[in-house]
Coordinates of C-alpha atoms in Angstrom, one line a residue:
M21 CA -10.2 112.7 65.9
L22 CA -6.7 113.9 66.9
L23 CA -8.0 115.6 70.0
N24 CA -9.8 112.5 71.1
K25 CA -6.8 110.3 70.3
A26 CA -4.6 112.5 72.5
R27 CA -7.2 112.3 75.3
L28 CA -7.3 108.5 75.0
Q29 CA -3.5 108.2 75.0
T30 CA -3.1 110.3 78.2
G31 CA -6.4 109.8 80.0
L32 CA -6.5 113.6 80.3
S33 CA -8.9 116.3 78.9
D34 CA -7.5 119.8 79.7
F35 CA -5.6 121.2 76.7
G36 CA -5.0 124.6 78.4
G37 CA -7.6 126.8 76.8
N38 CA -9.1 126.8 73.3
S39 CA -7.0 129.5 71.5
F40 CA -5.0 126.8 69.7
L41 CA -8.1 125.3 68.0
E42 CA -8.4 127.9 65.3
P43 CA -4.8 127.7 64.0
L44 CA -4.9 123.9 64.4
E45 CA -8.0 123.7 62.3
I46 CA -6.6 126.0 59.6
L47 CA -3.3 124.2 59.5
L48 CA -4.9 120.7 59.2
R49 CA -7.1 122.0 56.4
S50 CA -4.2 123.5 54.6
L51 CA -2.1 120.3 55.0
R52 CA -5.0 118.3 53.6
D53 CA -6.0 120.5 50.7
E54 CA -2.8 122.3 49.6
A55 CA 0.4 120.5 50.9
R56 CA 0.3 117.6 48.5
L57 CA 1.7 115.3 51.2
N58 CA 3.0 111.9 50.3
A59 CA 2.4 108.8 52.5
R60 CA 5.4 109.6 54.7
G61 CA 4.3 113.2 54.9
V62 CA 0.8 112.2 56.1
F63 CA 2.4 109.9 58.7
M64 CA 4.9 112.6 59.9
M65 CA 2.3 115.3 60.2
H66 CA -0.2 113.1 62.0
H67 CA 2.4 112.1 64.6
T68 CA 3.6 115.7 65.0
M69 CA 0.1 117.0 65.7
L70 CA -0.6 114.2 68.1
R71 CA 2.7 114.8 69.9
L72 CA 1.9 118.5 70.3
L73 CA -1.6 117.8 71.6
T74 CA -0.5 115.2 74.0
N75 CA 2.2 117.5 75.3
R76 CA -0.4 120.2 75.9
L77 CA -2.5 117.7 78.0
L78 CA 0.6 116.7 80.0
T79 CA 1.6 120.3 80.6
E80 CA -1.7 121.1 82.2
Q81 CA -1.5 118.0 84.3
A82 CA 2.0 119.1 85.4
F83 CA 0.5 122.4 86.7
V84 CA -2.3 120.5 88.5
E85 CA 0.3 118.4 90.3
N86 CA 2.5 121.4 91.1
P87 CA 0.6 124.7 90.8
A88 CA 3.5 126.6 92.4
M89 CA 5.3 126.4 89.0
I90 CA 3.2 129.4 88.0
D91 CA 5.4 131.5 90.2
T92 CA 8.7 130.4 88.5
P93 CA 10.5 133.6 87.6
I94 CA 11.9 134.4 84.2
D95 CA 14.1 137.3 84.8
R96 CA 15.7 139.4 82.1
P97 CA 15.8 136.6 79.4
L98 CA 18.2 137.1 76.5
Y99 CA 16.7 136.7 73.1
I100 CA 18.5 136.3 69.7
I101 CA 16.2 137.4 66.9
G102 CA 16.8 138.0 63.2
F103 CA 16.1 136.4 59.9
P104 CA 16.8 132.7 59.6
R105 CA 20.3 131.9 58.3
T106 CA 21.9 135.0 59.9
G107 CA 24.2 133.4 62.4
T108 CA 21.5 132.9 65.1
T109 CA 22.4 129.3 65.6
L110 CA 26.1 130.1 66.0
L111 CA 25.4 132.9 68.5
H112 CA 23.0 130.7 70.4
N113 CA 25.5 128.0 70.8
L114 CA 28.1 130.5 72.1
L115 CA 25.7 132.1 74.6
A116 CA 24.7 128.6 75.8
C117 CA 28.4 128.1 76.9
D118 CA 27.8 130.4 79.8
P119 CA 27.7 128.1 82.9
A120 CA 25.3 130.5 84.6
A121 CA 22.8 130.5 81.7
R122 CA 19.7 128.3 81.1
W123 CA 18.8 127.3 77.6
L124 CA 16.3 125.1 75.9
R125 CA 17.5 121.6 74.9
L126 CA 16.0 119.9 71.8
W127 CA 14.7 117.1 74.0
E128 CA 12.9 119.6 76.2
G129 CA 11.3 121.2 73.2
L130 CA 10.0 118.0 71.8
Y131 CA 8.7 116.7 75.1
P132 CA 8.5 119.5 77.6
A133 CA 6.2 117.9 80.1
P134 CA 6.4 117.0 82.9
S135 CA 8.9 119.5 84.4
P136 CA 12.4 118.0 84.2
Q137 CA 14.2 117.3 87.4
S138 CA 17.6 117.0 85.7
L139 CA 19.0 118.2 82.4
I140 CA 21.5 115.4 82.2
N141 CA 19.6 112.3 83.2
D142 CA 16.1 112.1 81.8
P143 CA 14.4 109.3 79.9
R144 CA 13.3 111.7 77.2
I145 CA 16.9 112.3 76.1
G146 CA 17.2 108.7 74.7
K147 CA 13.8 109.0 73.1
V148 CA 14.8 112.1 71.2
E149 CA 18.2 110.7 70.3
D150 CA 16.4 107.9 68.5
W151 CA 14.0 110.4 66.9
A152 CA 16.9 112.5 65.6
N153 CA 18.8 109.5 64.2
G154 CA 15.7 108.5 62.3
F155 CA 15.1 112.0 61.0
D156 CA 18.7 112.2 59.9
K157 CA 18.2 109.1 57.8
A158 CA 14.9 110.3 56.4
V159 CA 16.3 113.8 55.5
P160 CA 20.1 113.4 55.2
R161 CA 20.6 116.8 53.6
L162 CA 19.2 118.6 56.7
A163 CA 22.5 118.3 58.6
T164 CA 24.3 120.6 56.1
A165 CA 21.8 123.4 56.9
H166 CA 20.9 122.6 60.5
K167 CA 22.1 119.7 62.6
L168 CA 19.7 118.4 65.2
E169 CA 21.4 117.8 68.5
P170 CA 19.1 116.3 71.1
R171 CA 21.2 117.6 74.0
G172 CA 22.1 120.9 72.3
P173 CA 20.5 124.3 72.4
E174 CA 17.5 124.7 70.1
E175 CA 15.0 127.2 68.9
C176 CA 11.9 128.3 70.7
L177 CA 9.9 126.9 67.8
W178 CA 9.8 123.5 69.5
L179 CA 7.8 125.1 72.3
I180 CA 5.8 127.6 70.3
E181 CA 4.7 125.0 67.8
H182 CA 2.4 123.7 70.6
T183 CA 0.2 126.7 69.9
F184 CA 0.2 125.8 66.2
T185 CA 1.4 129.3 65.3
D186 CA 5.0 129.0 64.1
L187 CA 6.6 129.5 60.7
I188 CA 8.1 126.1 61.1
F189 CA 4.9 124.7 59.6
E190 CA 5.5 126.8 56.5
L191 CA 9.0 125.4 56.2
R192 CA 7.7 121.8 56.5
A193 CA 4.9 122.0 53.9
H194 CA 3.2 124.1 51.3
V195 CA 0.4 125.6 53.3
P196 CA -0.5 129.0 51.8
T197 CA -3.9 129.4 53.5
Y198 CA -2.3 128.8 56.9
S199 CA 0.6 131.1 56.1
R200 CA -1.8 134.0 55.4
W201 CA -3.5 133.5 58.7
L202 CA -0.3 133.1 60.6
A203 CA 1.2 136.3 59.2
E204 CA -1.6 138.2 60.9
H205 CA -1.5 136.5 64.2
E206 CA 2.1 135.5 65.1
A207 CA 2.4 138.4 67.5
D208 CA -0.8 137.5 69.4
V209 CA -0.3 137.8 73.2
N210 CA -2.0 134.5 74.0
I211 CA 0.8 132.7 72.0
H212 CA 3.5 134.2 74.2
Q213 CA 1.5 133.7 77.4
Y214 CA 1.3 130.0 76.7
Y215 CA 5.0 130.0 75.8
R216 CA 5.8 131.6 79.1
R217 CA 3.8 129.0 80.9
Q218 CA 6.0 126.3 79.3
L219 CA 9.1 128.1 80.3
Q220 CA 7.9 128.3 83.9
M221 CA 7.4 124.5 83.9
L222 CA 10.8 123.8 82.4
G223 CA 12.5 126.1 84.9
A224 CA 10.7 125.0 88.0
H225 CA 13.5 122.7 89.0
C226 CA 16.3 123.5 86.6
N227 CA 17.0 127.2 86.4
G228 CA 19.9 129.6 85.9
S229 CA 20.8 133.3 86.3
H230 CA 19.0 134.0 83.0
W231 CA 17.5 132.2 80.0
V232 CA 19.1 132.4 76.6
F233 CA 16.7 131.9 73.6
K234 CA 16.7 132.2 69.9
A235 CA 14.1 131.9 67.2
P236 CA 13.7 133.8 63.9
R237 CA 9.9 133.7 64.6
H238 CA 10.5 136.2 67.4
L239 CA 11.2 138.8 64.8
P240 CA 7.6 138.9 63.4
G241 CA 6.3 138.2 66.9
L242 CA 8.3 140.9 68.6
A243 CA 5.3 142.9 69.8
G244 CA 3.7 140.0 71.6
L245 CA 7.1 138.8 73.0
L246 CA 7.8 142.2 74.5
E247 CA 4.4 142.5 76.0
V248 CA 4.8 139.3 77.9
F249 CA 8.5 139.7 78.6
P250 CA 9.0 143.5 79.0
E251 CA 12.4 143.0 80.6
A252 CA 13.8 140.9 77.7
R253 CA 17.2 141.8 76.4
I254 CA 17.5 141.4 72.6
V255 CA 20.2 140.8 70.1
Q256 CA 19.2 141.1 66.4
T257 CA 21.5 139.5 63.8
H258 CA 21.9 140.9 60.3
R259 CA 23.3 139.5 57.1
D260 CA 23.2 140.3 53.4
P261 CA 19.7 139.3 52.3
V262 CA 21.2 137.9 49.1
A263 CA 22.8 135.2 51.2
V264 CA 19.9 134.8 53.6
L265 CA 17.0 134.3 51.3
P266 CA 18.3 131.4 49.1
S267 CA 19.7 129.7 52.2
L268 CA 16.2 129.8 53.8
C269 CA 14.6 128.6 50.6
S270 CA 17.0 125.7 50.5
L271 CA 16.2 124.8 54.1
C272 CA 12.5 124.9 53.2
E273 CA 13.1 122.7 50.1
I274 CA 15.0 120.1 52.3
L275 CA 12.3 120.0 54.9
R276 CA 9.4 119.8 52.4
S277 CA 11.1 117.0 50.5
A278 CA 10.6 114.8 53.5
A279 CA 6.8 115.2 53.3
S280 CA 6.0 115.7 49.6
D281 CA 7.1 114.5 46.2
V282 CA 6.1 117.8 44.6
I283 CA 8.6 120.6 45.3
D284 CA 8.0 123.9 43.5
K285 CA 11.3 125.8 43.9
P286 CA 10.1 129.1 42.3
A287 CA 7.0 129.0 44.5
I288 CA 9.2 128.6 47.5
G289 CA 11.3 131.6 46.4
T290 CA 8.2 133.7 45.9
H291 CA 6.7 132.8 49.2
W292 CA 9.7 133.5 51.4
H293 CA 10.7 136.6 49.5
A294 CA 7.2 138.1 50.3
R295 CA 7.2 136.7 53.8
L296 CA 10.5 138.2 54.7
K297 CA 9.5 141.6 53.2
S298 CA 6.5 141.6 55.4
I299 CA 8.5 140.6 58.5
V300 CA 11.0 143.4 57.9
E301 CA 8.3 146.0 57.7
R302 CA 6.5 144.7 60.8
A303 CA 9.7 144.4 62.9
R304 CA 10.8 147.9 61.9
A305 CA 7.5 149.4 63.2
V306 CA 7.8 147.6 66.5
R307 CA 11.4 148.4 67.0
A308 CA 10.6 152.1 66.7
T309 CA 8.7 151.8 70.0
V310 CA 11.3 149.9 71.9
A311 CA 13.3 151.5 74.7
K312 CA 16.8 152.6 73.7
G313 CA 19.4 150.0 74.4
Q314 CA 17.0 147.1 74.7
I315 CA 18.0 145.8 71.3
L316 CA 21.6 145.4 70.2
D317 CA 22.3 144.9 66.4
V318 CA 25.0 142.4 65.4
Q319 CA 26.4 142.0 61.9
Y320 CA 26.9 138.4 60.7
A321 CA 30.4 139.4 59.4
D322 CA 31.4 140.6 62.8
L323 CA 30.1 137.5 64.6
V324 CA 32.0 135.2 62.3
T325 CA 35.2 137.2 62.3
D326 CA 35.4 137.7 66.1
P327 CA 32.7 135.7 67.9
I328 CA 34.2 136.2 71.4
A329 CA 34.4 139.9 71.1
T330 CA 30.8 139.9 69.8
V331 CA 29.6 138.0 72.8
R332 CA 31.5 140.3 75.2
Q333 CA 29.8 143.3 73.5
I334 CA 26.4 141.7 74.0
Y335 CA 27.1 141.0 77.7
D336 CA 28.4 144.5 78.3
Q337 CA 25.4 146.1 76.6
H338 CA 22.8 144.0 78.4
G339 CA 24.5 143.8 81.8
Y340 CA 25.3 140.1 82.1
G341 CA 28.4 138.9 83.9
F342 CA 31.1 137.8 81.4
T343 CA 33.4 135.3 83.1
K344 CA 36.6 133.5 82.3
P345 CA 35.0 130.0 82.5
F346 CA 32.4 131.3 79.9
E347 CA 35.1 132.5 77.6
T348 CA 37.0 129.2 77.9
A349 CA 33.9 127.2 77.1
M350 CA 33.2 129.3 74.0
R351 CA 36.8 128.8 72.7
Q352 CA 36.5 125.1 73.3
W353 CA 33.2 124.9 71.5
L354 CA 34.5 126.9 68.5
S355 CA 37.6 124.6 68.2
K356 CA 35.3 121.6 67.9
N357 CA 32.6 123.2 65.7
H358 CA 34.1 124.7 62.6
Q359 CA 31.8 126.0 59.9
H360 CA 30.5 123.3 57.4
K361 CA 31.3 120.6 60.0
H362 CA 28.4 118.6 58.7
G363 CA 28.9 119.4 55.0
T364 CA 28.5 122.4 52.8
H365 CA 25.0 123.9 52.3
R366 CA 24.8 125.0 48.7
Y367 CA 22.2 127.1 47.0
T368 CA 21.7 130.0 44.6
L369 CA 19.0 132.7 44.2
E370 CA 18.4 131.8 40.6
E371 CA 17.3 128.2 41.3
Y372 CA 14.4 129.7 43.4
G373 CA 13.4 132.2 40.6
L374 CA 15.0 135.2 42.3
N375 CA 17.5 137.8 41.4
E376 CA 19.9 139.9 43.4
A377 CA 18.5 143.4 42.5
Q378 CA 14.9 142.6 43.6
V379 CA 16.1 141.0 46.9
L380 CA 18.3 144.0 47.8
E381 CA 15.6 146.4 47.0
S382 CA 12.9 144.8 49.1
L383 CA 14.8 143.2 52.0
S384 CA 17.5 145.7 53.0
E385 CA 16.9 146.4 56.7

């Protein structure tokens, strides 16, 4: 029904291959049978799926109209990876201050097709501003954990969710069957090939010296990412897991509360504890095969204490040009965006049925 509705809305029929059908089917079944969605949750999920399917159709049409986009280069992209809640958003905002860099805007992620002609004046911006305002009202606590800025830099999840293979769906709803499937497939090459296709479309008319990306999902998907982007330069952020895990659980609780009236906090804790443990083990195995110097490790404490020096270290290690206008832009951004600007995000391990000893034992990197 959703596929046909997307076809009818657009008058198009090419979704760009069929690899997305299996995860979509599993996700929809899990949402129906396990997520215990309320009426708002059903509405939200339906519109999300329809948006993603419609975007896939529009993406393929964009390539029909401009097949040369397939040759858009993506040279030495810079990726921020790491557990959620480890300073990835702070670092991403700082790296996006580089006037030479290209980065993903939230409005581009939500509506990537057709290829943007301008990053400043596009009708999609106003549409996403209205969406973000509505979401803020529906989930007012979210801003304390992650403020949605339509014109600001955002995670790759907004692109990769078009393959229906992103952990954002686990954050939004209780979908254990889907989660088990995803854990075995999130490094699949076809996911990253489609993601690259989206980036080529987005960069066809609006490009920079290099792309700057961030998404925690790139940590479990690292093998697939590096196969499709072998020249990628990577920064991995690290933070005490005793701080990371309850923060992630709290974010999950906030997002799920928008779609369900049944929130099981101990179950959230159990799920993300096990999920992060699996991600640590998988990423460690992939990292052992990566060329020396391709990944730079950054500690959260160092990033927060001296963000400018941390960024300079990243640029020195990975060979990007650190300029005075870049440094000035970072200092200006930092002066306007102090920590807890949108309120304090409060949480404890205990409220999610966890304790410090077990987390340290299983999640130390």
